Amino acid sequence: MSPLGHVTSSAMPVSLLWAVDVYGRVYSLSTVGQQWEQCRDAQMEFKRATAAQQCCWGIACDNNIYLNVHASDLPIRYKEETYENQRWNPVDGFSERLLPSDRWQWSDVTGLQHQPLDGFRLPSGSWEWEGDWYIDENFEGEPTETGGWSYAIDFPAFYTKDKKWNSCVRRRRWLRYRRYKAMDTWAKIPSQQTSLPDPFSDISCGGWEVSEEPRGRLSLWAVSLQGKVWFREGICHHNPEGSLWEEVALPGEVVQISCGPGDLVWAALWEGQLIVREGIGRDCPKGTSWAAVDSPSPEVGVIHLAVGVDVVWAVTKDNKVWFRRGVNSHNPCGSGWISMVGEMMMINVGLNDQVWAIGSEDRGIYFRQGVTASELSGKTWKAINVPRDGDRSHSSASASSLQSAGCFFSGEVRAQSVMSDADLDEKGSADRDSGCVPSTSPETFVHPLTDPTPDQPADPPKPRIPKVTSDSFISELVSDREPGKTSKELGPAAPAVLEEEEVSLGEAEIQAPCAGATLSPGPSGGASGLQWSNVDLEEAQSAQARAGAAAADSADTCSLSSVATYTLALEDPYGADEHPLWAWVSGGGCSVDSHSQLNWFNSSANTLSLIQSVQSMSLSVTPAQSAAWKRQIFEQLNERTKREIDNFKHYEQAIEQSVWVKKGTMQWWRDWKPHKWIDVHFALEQFSGPEGDKDGILFIYYNYYEEKKYLHAFINEVTILVPVLNDSKHTFAVYTPERTKQRWPIRLAAATELEMHDWLALLSVACCDSRGIQGPPSKQAIWSVTCKGDIFVSEPTPALEATPYPTPCDQMFWRQVGGHLRSVECNSAGIVWGIGYDHTAWVYTGGYGGGFFQGLASSTDNIYTQTDVKSVYIYENQRWNPVTGYTNRGLPTDRYMWSDASGLHECTKANTKPPAPQWTWVSDWGIDYSVSGGTDKEGWQYAADFPASYHGHKTLKDFVRRRRWARKCKLNTTGPWQEVPPIPLSDVTILLCPPGSGMAAVPLWAISNKGDVLCRLGVTALTPAGSSWLHVGTDQPFKSISIGASSQVWAIARDGSAFYRGSVSPQSPAGDCWYHIPSPAKQKLKQVSVGRTSVYAVDENGNLWYRQGVTPSYPQGSSWEHISNNVRRVSVGPLDQVWIIADKVQGSHSLSCGTVCHRLGVQPMEPKGQSWDYGIGGGWDHITVRGNSMEPPILRLPSLTDPSLLSFCSPLSVRNTEVNGSTVDS
Amino acid sequence: EIYSLCAVGSSSNMADDKDILRDVWFGRIPTCFTLNLDEGTEREAEPYYLLLPRVSYLPLVTDKVKKHFLKVMRTDDVEEMWFEYEGTPLKWHYPIGVLFDLHASNTVLPWSITVHFKNFPDHDLLHCSSNSVIEAHFMSSIKEADALKHKSQVVNDMQKKDHKQLWMGLQNDKFDQFWAMNRKLMEYPTEEGGFRYIPFRIYQTMSDRPFIQKLFRPISSEGSTHTLGDLLKEMYPDALTNDVAFSEKNQK
């Protein structure tokens, strides 16, 4: 178990907050860390940093832009390709001699571009070649036997892999991969353009939510010293550096720009007004035009701003903080400014619209607490007080970086006043780069000075902080102006000035003015604070802390006012009293929200020793120790029981056991037509049997034509309790074997969610008690997942796989496990992984319960918070008419103009709710372009009529069109799962372990949600999460993977073809190469499952295929044999048992889709089995039987006494016979 | 009743808290009830043997005892029943397990309790006229504990029927029924890391004060989790040094 799990109760993926201090040193702070780690790699000082989750961009003091791509288990690789073209002539046959009118002999796919092998260059020094050029032997998913050649009549034409009599030309593809190598290091972005602008002074990255394609796409905006704005084209996963800078036309000179994760981009002009980029979309990430927004106050312009998904924060020249109301994708300009508490130098908005800021007084970094989707402006500023890694020990590394800092600031600096110090700093950097920066126009710096405040010299000395960045220099100058000062002085006397008030008209939607007092240090602040009833404690405390910090500052002021001491301070920045002075912060890669538990605020600035002591204290109770004392208590109790009860069992019990009844009211979906919900009384009677075993009966009392009747179910016959997806009612279904056969469960609805959860937990405990089941699922457990994402387990018995009389699978008892997943995979070593709807990977922790199973139904350990995100889709439908074209006016017979996929139900943006009450919206409606069949630029799909098959472009025959809208919703729940960051997955498979085998490392393979094949290292029964991913190269994205008992790895590519991985063994866990396996004729495979020897696959049309002819010497097998149709998913287990999720299973009362089915008659000699047995359903999406290695009992039939015949009953001993046997018929 | 002082994570394959709760709940003391010799009987009374639940109260589980001895009693000699062990009247408002551990932990089992029907020791014992008195006492203990744990927020949010379920669970020895409700009283928000204060009493025999009860936080000022040892060190250091018989109670 990871020690992390004990520090934070929720497994949070680690991410980083980036910051630059005033000396230009770059630091990062981990969301699970407690100190700033200096980025030692940075060779020089930085001015700016802007982070995304996968990388961080920075401007260094050489004015170049640097990129730091975080190392990942997934390499960044790019496939270069070129085509070799040949023409046939009667003399040479096929040769490189082409006709003069032909394409180049080496060209791109179109033939228009000349592309010789040696013409390819690495884009920058950050790339390396993975190997040499090689020929692609496959053609459209099929292997060619002709050296990769494909043939055609002429260029350009239709190519086939077979040479025909009229094939006059041929071509083949050459491939070569290059790999980005500059991971976790600051790599300079080469300036490929000679006309590159004057030096950059600001950058901001974002835009990753604008479009998912291409993968890893980012928008990077930059501002040059002359106030021009540039956009970096072409940044995506396989091109992290981007391609080129494009200048963006401007209405004025920009001083700073900010780009949010979505489509918000704002910039501040030199004059203090703001401009907002409009027209940003997936087809135009750069946007089209600018709109102007006025500064919050007419006199004081904005010097800094930060945008998120739905927020804009700004800082005016007097360091006041403003929040822009009403900003969203449709209204990027927002509707009004709200003044916020706090005086900041800069602000940054990170992920989830969380806000970070640097205080203008103390230069500390603050986090805005309480920012939620419903309260985007948050509640309070809270200082991040964690030490830097260099604070205590002067490591040699920090000493050297210190030296370089001294070097950079140069000897003269010390003799200068602070102001000119900063000035020189700029000059210095400009001089150093005189080559590429011909002139740093000095007037840009003078500009703000043209309007100096006359009384500036009269200002009392205040703490001065050296500036590294050019515009923080400006802000320093303007912050010295009168308005800021006066407001500060007025603060305590007139708290109203500092209150959060709305400048523009409109109702106050932010919280009541809460902290007018908090900014004003001194006793008067406390008094005025009392007026406000909702001043919360934390705010008061942070105010105290800040007052303390302010006091420390003012104490420093006297010493710093002399230049000499200041110089000293520069020489010894690690002085004991020095708190870090920050220049810049970026939270763009920092994944926190208002619920995150961070360790950043626990300590005050100079209490490192305290932190250390706390750390050592919390470490003093290790899990092992706590386990020890728990076990001790348990053992002592056992001894007590032995002493006090065991010898006296014949004594009478003081309290006689009796029946306990729990009653309630509910609604029941009545059994007879017309079906509807009717009110019923509901009762659970529980009683203990003579042996202490428990049982119960469930009663449902209803009225039938004024007559009282009831329905009952014995608790020990209930096989499952399933929460049912329903957006208006809190419903669940109760199944017994009988009800499963009917496909007609008892459907019940509780009045509230809480009531339903109470009943479900109670009934679940009652069912488990009656069957004597408690504690976590066994290693053999069968896991399944419903379409609602609920997870169920069933404990198999040896009889489940018995032949010829297995336990019918409608008798299997399923109990729910907390959490929310799309799929689960496991093996019999107890290693269980799950994948969420948002593709997050989760590992099972060994607990049980969670979710609404609390108290007795849940383990107290190993339960963590779990989140999942999924999209809800609705369709906008339109019909063409000759007058107005496409409109939302349909024919009377048409579907709703806003509907679900079927068109039968009206679903408008306003009335569509999240799938269940536990889900909350986390995004707005947006057009979904990733619909199968493709869409046009506005997301429309066209068809001749409803319902029909849709295509992505309009033709003359199309009269209707539709487009899909998606909205994300999020679930917060708990369960025995811990996240395995950071790569999102779409499939996972774990090696089937023979029972009792103590394998050290268990092979686990996965497919990332982008189709990369991955192999997990370090997975053992004790460390089921493993340690890191090993990337396995493929020439195309994959979608399904499975590993059998003898390490046979099969996979399905996105194009529907199958692959076998050669030479996988414990010594070579990743194998060596892929063997292409042709799909069944005209079918695209979608999923594969490999058991001990059997290989089964499901195709996109629901057919189940068995792989014939698989032998140890020829593991690829020979052909696919059709087994069944209407199959959604297959799971083959370690006994070669075959279980599927089937569509359309007819019961006596109803038909169900998504039903668990078991293949009967599977035997070593008959791996394909004979028929299906139907279990729980419908609504099931996934099952895995890969943990069940329980051998069925061997039937000793009297006639089978001959030992040679007996061996057929023991599958292990006949393995070879079986394999050889099946080879014969292939 | 000595459980859940702190909830710290542990590995998956060991005793779960739930097992401990069960073992605590189903703790039984084998007891032999004998009638006091001075009682006016018509004939000799046989002793009565019973397994008493540790978590319950004497009057709640001794209906059978009363019925048994009343058969031999002269009706006019019958007053309120009370119990005594080796000369010490047993306070019915202490849980049975506490009484046993406090007075008789070194005894040979079964625990021999003397039953009285007259000379009620008014200055030692509270009168217990009906089960509703026990219920009132029990509920006030629950409320007192929740005041310490959650500023009474949880118990006040419960409905009357929820209170009844707790009481009926105890009265009928229904573990599931009791804990279905009691778990709400034992929960706390994860971010708070524990209750406000740990409700506890340290009962003592050799003192004029019947028990020690003070405010004690589950988390130390340094942020670490307090252990039972920490509590005893602060409240009753003798317990750690001497082998003094004590009984500690963490109220439900």
Coordinates of C-alpha atoms in Angstrom, one line a residue, chain A residues 78-494:
Chain A
Y78 CA 6.4 10.7 -34.2
K79 CA 6.1 8.5 -37.2
E80 CA 7.8 9.9 -40.3
E81 CA 6.7 8.2 -43.5
T82 CA 7.6 8.4 -47.1
Y83 CA 6.6 6.4 -50.2
E84 CA 8.8 4.6 -52.6
N85 CA 7.2 4.6 -56.1
Q86 CA 8.0 2.3 -59.0
R87 CA 6.7 1.8 -62.5
W88 CA 6.8 -1.4 -64.6
N89 CA 8.5 -1.5 -67.9
P90 CA 9.0 -4.5 -70.1
V91 CA 12.7 -4.4 -69.8
D92 CA 13.4 -4.0 -66.1
G93 CA 10.0 -5.1 -64.7
F94 CA 9.2 -2.8 -61.8
S95 CA 12.0 -0.3 -61.4
E96 CA 12.6 3.1 -60.0
R97 CA 12.6 4.5 -63.5
L98 CA 9.4 6.5 -63.7
L99 CA 7.8 8.5 -66.5
P100 CA 8.7 12.2 -66.7
S101 CA 5.0 13.0 -65.9
D102 CA 5.1 10.7 -62.8
R103 CA 5.6 11.6 -59.2
W104 CA 8.9 11.7 -57.5
Q105 CA 10.5 8.4 -56.9
W106 CA 10.3 9.1 -53.2
S107 CA 7.3 11.1 -52.2
D108 CA 4.6 11.7 -49.7
V109 CA 1.3 9.9 -49.9
T110 CA -0.1 12.3 -52.4
G111 CA 2.9 12.1 -54.6
L112 CA 3.2 15.9 -54.8
Q113 CA 6.0 16.3 -52.3
H114 CA 9.5 15.1 -52.9
Q115 CA 10.6 13.1 -49.8
P116 CA 13.8 11.2 -50.1
L117 CA 14.9 9.2 -47.1
D118 CA 17.8 11.4 -46.4
G119 CA 15.7 14.5 -46.7
F120 CA 14.2 14.1 -43.2
R121 CA 15.7 16.1 -40.4
L122 CA 15.1 16.1 -36.7
P123 CA 13.0 19.3 -35.8
S124 CA 15.4 20.3 -33.0
G125 CA 18.1 19.1 -30.8
S126 CA 15.4 17.7 -28.4
W127 CA 14.7 14.8 -30.8
E128 CA 16.5 11.6 -31.6
W129 CA 15.8 8.8 -34.1
E130 CA 14.6 5.6 -32.6
G131 CA 16.0 3.4 -35.4
D132 CA 16.5 3.4 -39.1
W133 CA 14.0 3.4 -41.9
Y134 CA 12.1 0.2 -42.4
I135 CA 9.4 -1.0 -44.8
D136 CA 5.8 -1.2 -43.7
E137 CA 4.9 -4.7 -44.5
N138 CA 1.2 -4.2 -43.9
F139 CA -1.3 -2.7 -46.2
E140 CA -4.6 -1.5 -44.8
G141 CA -4.4 -3.8 -41.8
E142 CA -3.5 -6.8 -43.9
P143 CA 0.0 -8.2 -44.1
T144 CA 1.4 -8.2 -47.7
E145 CA 3.7 -11.0 -48.8
T146 CA 5.4 -8.8 -51.3
G147 CA 7.7 -6.6 -49.3
G148 CA 5.0 -4.1 -48.5
W149 CA 4.3 -3.2 -52.2
S150 CA 0.8 -2.2 -53.2
Y151 CA -0.2 -2.1 -56.8
A152 CA -2.3 0.2 -59.1
I153 CA -2.9 0.8 -62.8
D154 CA -1.4 4.2 -62.6
F155 CA -0.5 7.1 -60.2
P156 CA -2.7 8.3 -58.5
A157 CA -5.1 5.4 -58.3
F158 CA -6.7 2.8 -56.2
Y159 CA -4.0 0.5 -54.7
T160 CA -4.5 -3.1 -53.9
K161 CA -2.1 -5.5 -52.2
D162 CA -2.3 -8.0 -55.1
K163 CA -0.5 -7.6 -58.3
K164 CA -2.8 -7.9 -61.3
W165 CA -2.2 -8.2 -65.0
N166 CA -2.7 -4.4 -65.4
S167 CA -0.7 -3.3 -62.4
C168 CA 1.7 -0.8 -64.0
V169 CA 2.9 1.0 -60.9
R170 CA 3.5 0.1 -57.3
R171 CA 4.5 1.8 -54.1
R172 CA 5.4 1.0 -50.6
R173 CA 5.6 2.9 -47.4
W174 CA 8.8 3.4 -45.4
L175 CA 8.6 4.3 -41.7
R176 CA 10.9 5.8 -39.2
Y177 CA 10.2 7.0 -35.7
R178 CA 11.7 9.9 -33.9
R179 CA 11.4 10.4 -30.2
Y180 CA 11.4 13.6 -28.1
K181 CA 14.2 13.2 -25.6
A182 CA 14.3 16.4 -23.7
M183 CA 12.1 15.2 -20.8
D184 CA 12.2 16.9 -17.4
T185 CA 14.7 19.4 -18.6
W186 CA 14.4 23.0 -19.9
A187 CA 14.9 22.8 -23.6
K188 CA 15.2 25.9 -25.7
I189 CA 12.6 26.4 -28.4
P190 CA 14.6 27.0 -31.5
S191 CA 13.7 30.2 -33.3
Q192 CA 13.2 29.0 -36.8
Q193 CA 12.0 32.4 -38.0
T194 CA 14.6 35.0 -38.8
S195 CA 12.0 37.7 -38.5
L196 CA 11.3 36.7 -34.9
P197 CA 10.0 39.5 -32.9
D198 CA 11.7 41.6 -30.3
P199 CA 12.2 39.6 -27.1
F200 CA 9.2 38.0 -25.4
S201 CA 8.2 39.4 -22.1
D202 CA 5.1 37.2 -21.3
I203 CA 3.7 33.9 -22.2
S204 CA 0.6 32.0 -21.3
C205 CA -0.5 28.5 -22.3
G206 CA -3.9 27.0 -22.1
G207 CA -6.7 26.0 -24.5
W208 CA -6.4 22.3 -24.0
E209 CA -10.1 22.0 -23.5
V210 CA -10.9 23.6 -26.8
S211 CA -10.5 20.4 -28.7
E212 CA -9.3 16.9 -27.9
E213 CA -7.8 16.5 -31.3
P214 CA -5.0 16.5 -32.0
R215 CA -4.1 14.9 -28.8
G216 CA -2.3 17.1 -26.3
R217 CA -3.1 20.3 -28.2
L218 CA -2.1 23.5 -26.5
S219 CA -2.5 27.1 -27.2
L220 CA 0.6 29.2 -26.4
W221 CA 0.3 33.0 -26.5
A222 CA 3.3 35.3 -26.1
V223 CA 3.8 39.0 -25.8
S224 CA 6.9 40.8 -27.0
L225 CA 8.5 43.7 -25.4
Q226 CA 7.1 46.0 -28.1
G227 CA 3.6 44.9 -27.1
K228 CA 2.9 42.5 -30.0
V229 CA 1.1 39.3 -29.5
W230 CA 2.2 36.0 -31.0
F231 CA 0.5 32.6 -31.2
R232 CA 2.4 29.4 -31.4
E233 CA 1.1 27.1 -34.1
G234 CA 1.0 23.3 -34.0
I235 CA 1.6 22.4 -30.4
C236 CA 0.3 18.9 -29.7
H237 CA 1.5 15.7 -28.1
H238 CA 3.8 14.6 -30.8
N239 CA 5.0 18.1 -31.5
P240 CA 5.4 19.6 -28.0
E241 CA 7.5 22.5 -29.2
G242 CA 5.0 23.7 -31.8
S243 CA 5.9 24.7 -35.3
L244 CA 6.0 28.5 -35.7
W245 CA 5.0 31.8 -34.3
E246 CA 2.2 33.7 -36.0
E247 CA 1.7 37.3 -35.2
V248 CA -1.8 38.3 -34.1
A249 CA -3.1 41.7 -35.1
L250 CA -3.9 44.0 -32.2
P251 CA -5.8 47.2 -31.4
G252 CA -3.0 48.4 -29.2
E253 CA 0.1 47.4 -27.3
V254 CA -0.3 44.5 -25.0
V255 CA 1.6 44.2 -21.7
Q256 CA 0.4 40.8 -20.6
I257 CA -1.8 38.0 -21.8
S258 CA -3.6 35.1 -20.2
C259 CA -5.1 32.0 -21.8
G260 CA -7.5 29.8 -19.9
P261 CA -7.9 26.0 -20.3
G262 CA -10.9 26.6 -22.5
D263 CA -11.6 29.3 -25.0
L264 CA -11.0 32.4 -22.9
V265 CA -8.0 34.6 -23.8
W266 CA -7.7 38.1 -22.3
A267 CA -4.9 40.6 -22.6
A268 CA -4.0 43.8 -20.8
L269 CA -3.0 46.8 -22.8
W270 CA -0.3 49.3 -21.8
E271 CA -2.9 51.9 -21.2
G272 CA -4.6 49.7 -18.7
Q273 CA -7.7 48.6 -20.7
L274 CA -8.4 45.0 -21.5
I275 CA -9.0 43.2 -24.7
V276 CA -10.8 39.8 -25.1
R277 CA -10.2 37.4 -27.9
E278 CA -13.3 36.3 -29.7
G279 CA -14.0 33.5 -32.2
I280 CA -11.8 30.9 -30.5
G281 CA -13.0 27.4 -31.4
R282 CA -11.8 24.0 -32.3
D283 CA -11.3 25.1 -35.9
C284 CA -9.8 28.4 -35.0
P285 CA -7.8 28.1 -31.8
K286 CA -6.3 31.5 -32.5
G287 CA -9.6 33.3 -32.5
T288 CA -10.7 35.9 -35.0
S289 CA -11.0 39.3 -33.4
W290 CA -10.6 41.4 -30.2
A291 CA -13.3 43.0 -28.1
A292 CA -12.5 45.7 -25.6
V293 CA -13.4 45.7 -21.9
D294 CA -12.8 48.7 -19.7
S295 CA -10.7 48.6 -16.6
P296 CA -12.6 48.2 -13.4
S297 CA -11.8 51.7 -12.3
P298 CA -11.5 54.5 -14.9
E299 CA -8.4 56.1 -13.2
V300 CA -6.5 53.0 -12.4
G301 CA -5.7 50.7 -15.2
V302 CA -5.2 46.9 -15.1
I303 CA -1.7 45.7 -15.1
H304 CA -2.3 42.0 -14.8
L305 CA -5.0 39.5 -15.4
A306 CA -5.6 35.8 -15.3
V307 CA -8.4 33.8 -16.9
G308 CA -9.7 30.3 -16.3
V309 CA -12.6 28.4 -17.9
D310 CA -15.3 30.6 -16.6
V311 CA -13.5 33.3 -14.6
V312 CA -11.4 36.4 -15.1
W313 CA -9.4 37.9 -12.3
A314 CA -7.5 41.2 -12.7
V315 CA -5.1 43.3 -10.7
T316 CA -5.1 47.0 -11.1
K317 CA -2.1 49.3 -10.8
D318 CA -3.0 50.0 -7.2
N319 CA -2.6 46.2 -6.5
K320 CA -6.3 45.8 -6.0
V321 CA -7.9 42.5 -7.0
W322 CA -11.0 42.3 -9.2
F323 CA -13.2 39.4 -10.2
R324 CA -15.1 39.5 -13.5
R325 CA -18.7 38.5 -13.2
G326 CA -20.7 36.4 -15.7
V327 CA -17.8 35.2 -17.9
N328 CA -18.3 32.1 -19.9
S329 CA -17.7 30.6 -23.3
H330 CA -20.7 32.4 -24.8
N331 CA -20.0 35.7 -23.2
P332 CA -16.2 35.9 -23.0
C333 CA -16.4 39.5 -22.0
G334 CA -18.4 38.9 -18.8
S335 CA -20.7 41.5 -17.3
G336 CA -19.2 43.4 -14.5
W337 CA -16.3 43.8 -12.1
I338 CA -16.4 42.9 -8.4
S339 CA -13.8 44.3 -6.1
M340 CA -12.2 41.6 -4.0
V341 CA -10.3 41.7 -0.8
G342 CA -6.5 41.5 -0.9
E343 CA -3.7 43.4 -2.5
M344 CA -1.8 41.3 -5.0
M345 CA 1.0 41.7 -7.4
M346 CA -0.1 39.1 -9.8
I347 CA -2.8 36.4 -10.1
N348 CA -2.9 33.1 -11.8
V349 CA -5.9 30.9 -12.5
G350 CA -5.1 27.2 -12.7
L351 CA -7.1 24.1 -13.3
N352 CA -10.7 23.9 -12.0
D353 CA -10.7 27.8 -11.9
Q354 CA -8.6 27.7 -8.8
V355 CA -6.7 30.9 -8.1
W356 CA -3.2 31.6 -7.0
A357 CA -1.7 35.0 -6.3
I358 CA 1.4 36.7 -5.1
G359 CA 0.9 39.3 -2.4
S360 CA 2.1 42.8 -3.2
E361 CA 3.4 43.4 0.3
D362 CA 5.0 40.2 1.3
R363 CA 5.6 38.5 -2.0
G364 CA 4.1 35.4 -0.6
I365 CA 2.1 33.0 -2.7
Y366 CA -1.6 32.8 -1.8
F367 CA -4.2 30.2 -2.6
R368 CA -7.8 31.2 -3.0
Q369 CA -9.8 28.9 -0.8
G370 CA -13.4 27.9 -1.4
V371 CA -13.5 28.3 -5.1
T372 CA -16.2 26.0 -6.4
A373 CA -18.3 25.8 -9.5
S374 CA -21.1 27.6 -7.7
E375 CA -18.9 30.1 -5.9
L376 CA -16.2 30.9 -8.5
S377 CA -14.9 33.9 -6.5
G378 CA -14.0 31.7 -3.5
K379 CA -13.9 32.8 0.1
T380 CA -10.5 33.7 1.5
W381 CA -6.8 34.1 0.6
K382 CA -4.6 31.6 2.4
A383 CA -0.9 31.9 2.4
I384 CA 1.1 28.9 1.2
N385 CA 3.7 28.5 3.8
V386 CA 6.1 25.7 3.0
P387 CA 9.8 25.8 3.1
R388 CA 12.0 25.6 0.0
D389 CA 14.3 22.6 -0.4
G390 CA 17.3 24.9 -0.1
D391 CA 16.1 26.7 3.1
R392 CA 17.8 24.4 5.5
S393 CA 20.7 22.7 3.9
H394 CA 23.0 24.5 1.6
S395 CA 23.5 21.8 -0.9
S396 CA 26.2 22.2 -3.4
A397 CA 23.6 22.5 -6.1
S398 CA 21.9 25.5 -4.5
A399 CA 25.3 27.1 -3.9
S400 CA 26.2 26.9 -7.5
S401 CA 22.9 28.3 -8.7
L402 CA 23.4 31.0 -6.2
Q403 CA 26.7 31.7 -7.7
S404 CA 25.3 32.0 -11.1
A405 CA 22.7 34.4 -9.8
G406 CA 25.4 36.6 -8.4
C407 CA 27.2 36.4 -11.7
F408 CA 24.2 37.4 -13.6
F409 CA 23.3 40.3 -11.4
S410 CA 27.0 41.4 -11.8
G411 CA 29.1 43.5 -9.5
E412 CA 27.7 46.8 -10.4
V413 CA 24.2 45.9 -9.1
R414 CA 25.3 46.2 -5.6
A415 CA 26.3 49.7 -6.0
Q416 CA 23.0 50.8 -7.5
S417 CA 19.8 51.7 -5.9
V418 CA 17.1 49.1 -6.2
M419 CA 15.3 50.8 -8.9
S420 CA 18.1 51.1 -11.3
D421 CA 19.1 47.7 -10.2
A422 CA 16.1 46.4 -12.0
D423 CA 16.7 48.6 -14.9
L424 CA 20.2 47.3 -15.3
D425 CA 18.9 43.9 -15.0
E426 CA 17.0 44.3 -18.2
K427 CA 19.9 46.0 -19.9
G428 CA 22.1 43.2 -18.8
S429 CA 19.9 40.6 -20.2
A430 CA 19.5 42.6 -23.4
D431 CA 23.3 43.0 -23.7
R432 CA 23.9 39.4 -23.2
D433 CA 21.6 38.5 -26.1
S434 CA 22.7 41.4 -28.3
G435 CA 23.0 38.9 -31.1
C436 CA 19.4 38.1 -31.5
V437 CA 18.0 41.2 -29.8
P438 CA 19.3 44.2 -31.6
S439 CA 17.6 46.8 -29.6
T440 CA 15.6 46.7 -26.4
S441 CA 13.7 49.8 -26.9
P442 CA 14.2 51.8 -23.8
E443 CA 11.2 53.9 -24.3
T444 CA 9.0 51.0 -23.5
F445 CA 10.4 51.2 -20.0
V446 CA 10.1 54.9 -19.8
H447 CA 6.5 54.8 -20.8
P448 CA 5.0 54.3 -17.4
L449 CA 7.3 56.9 -16.1
T450 CA 5.8 59.6 -18.3
D451 CA 3.1 59.9 -15.8
P452 CA 4.9 59.8 -12.5
T453 CA 3.2 60.8 -9.3
P454 CA 4.6 64.0 -8.2
D455 CA 4.9 63.1 -4.5
Q456 CA 6.6 59.8 -5.1
P457 CA 9.9 60.9 -3.5
A458 CA 8.0 61.8 -0.4
D459 CA 6.9 58.2 0.1
P460 CA 8.3 56.6 3.2
P461 CA 10.7 53.8 2.6
K462 CA 9.0 50.6 2.0
P463 CA 10.4 47.1 1.5
R464 CA 12.0 46.9 -1.8
I465 CA 12.3 43.7 -3.7
P466 CA 14.6 43.2 -6.7
K467 CA 12.7 42.7 -9.9
V468 CA 13.7 40.3 -12.6
T469 CA 10.8 40.7 -15.0
S470 CA 10.2 43.7 -17.0
D471 CA 6.6 44.3 -16.3
S472 CA 6.8 43.5 -12.6
F473 CA 9.3 46.4 -12.7
I474 CA 6.5 48.5 -14.2
S475 CA 4.0 47.3 -11.6
E476 CA 6.6 48.2 -8.9
L477 CA 6.7 51.7 -10.3
V478 CA 3.0 52.1 -10.5
S479 CA 2.4 50.5 -7.2
D480 CA 4.3 53.4 -5.7
R481 CA 1.8 55.8 -6.9
E482 CA -0.6 57.7 -4.7
P483 CA -3.9 55.9 -5.1
G484 CA -2.6 52.6 -3.8
K485 CA -1.1 54.2 -0.9
T486 CA -4.1 56.3 0.0
S487 CA -6.4 53.4 -0.2
K488 CA -4.1 51.4 2.1
E489 CA -4.0 54.2 4.6
L490 CA -7.7 54.6 4.4
G491 CA -8.2 50.9 4.9
P492 CA -8.7 50.7 8.6
A493 CA -10.7 53.8 8.9
A494 CA -13.0 53.1 6.1

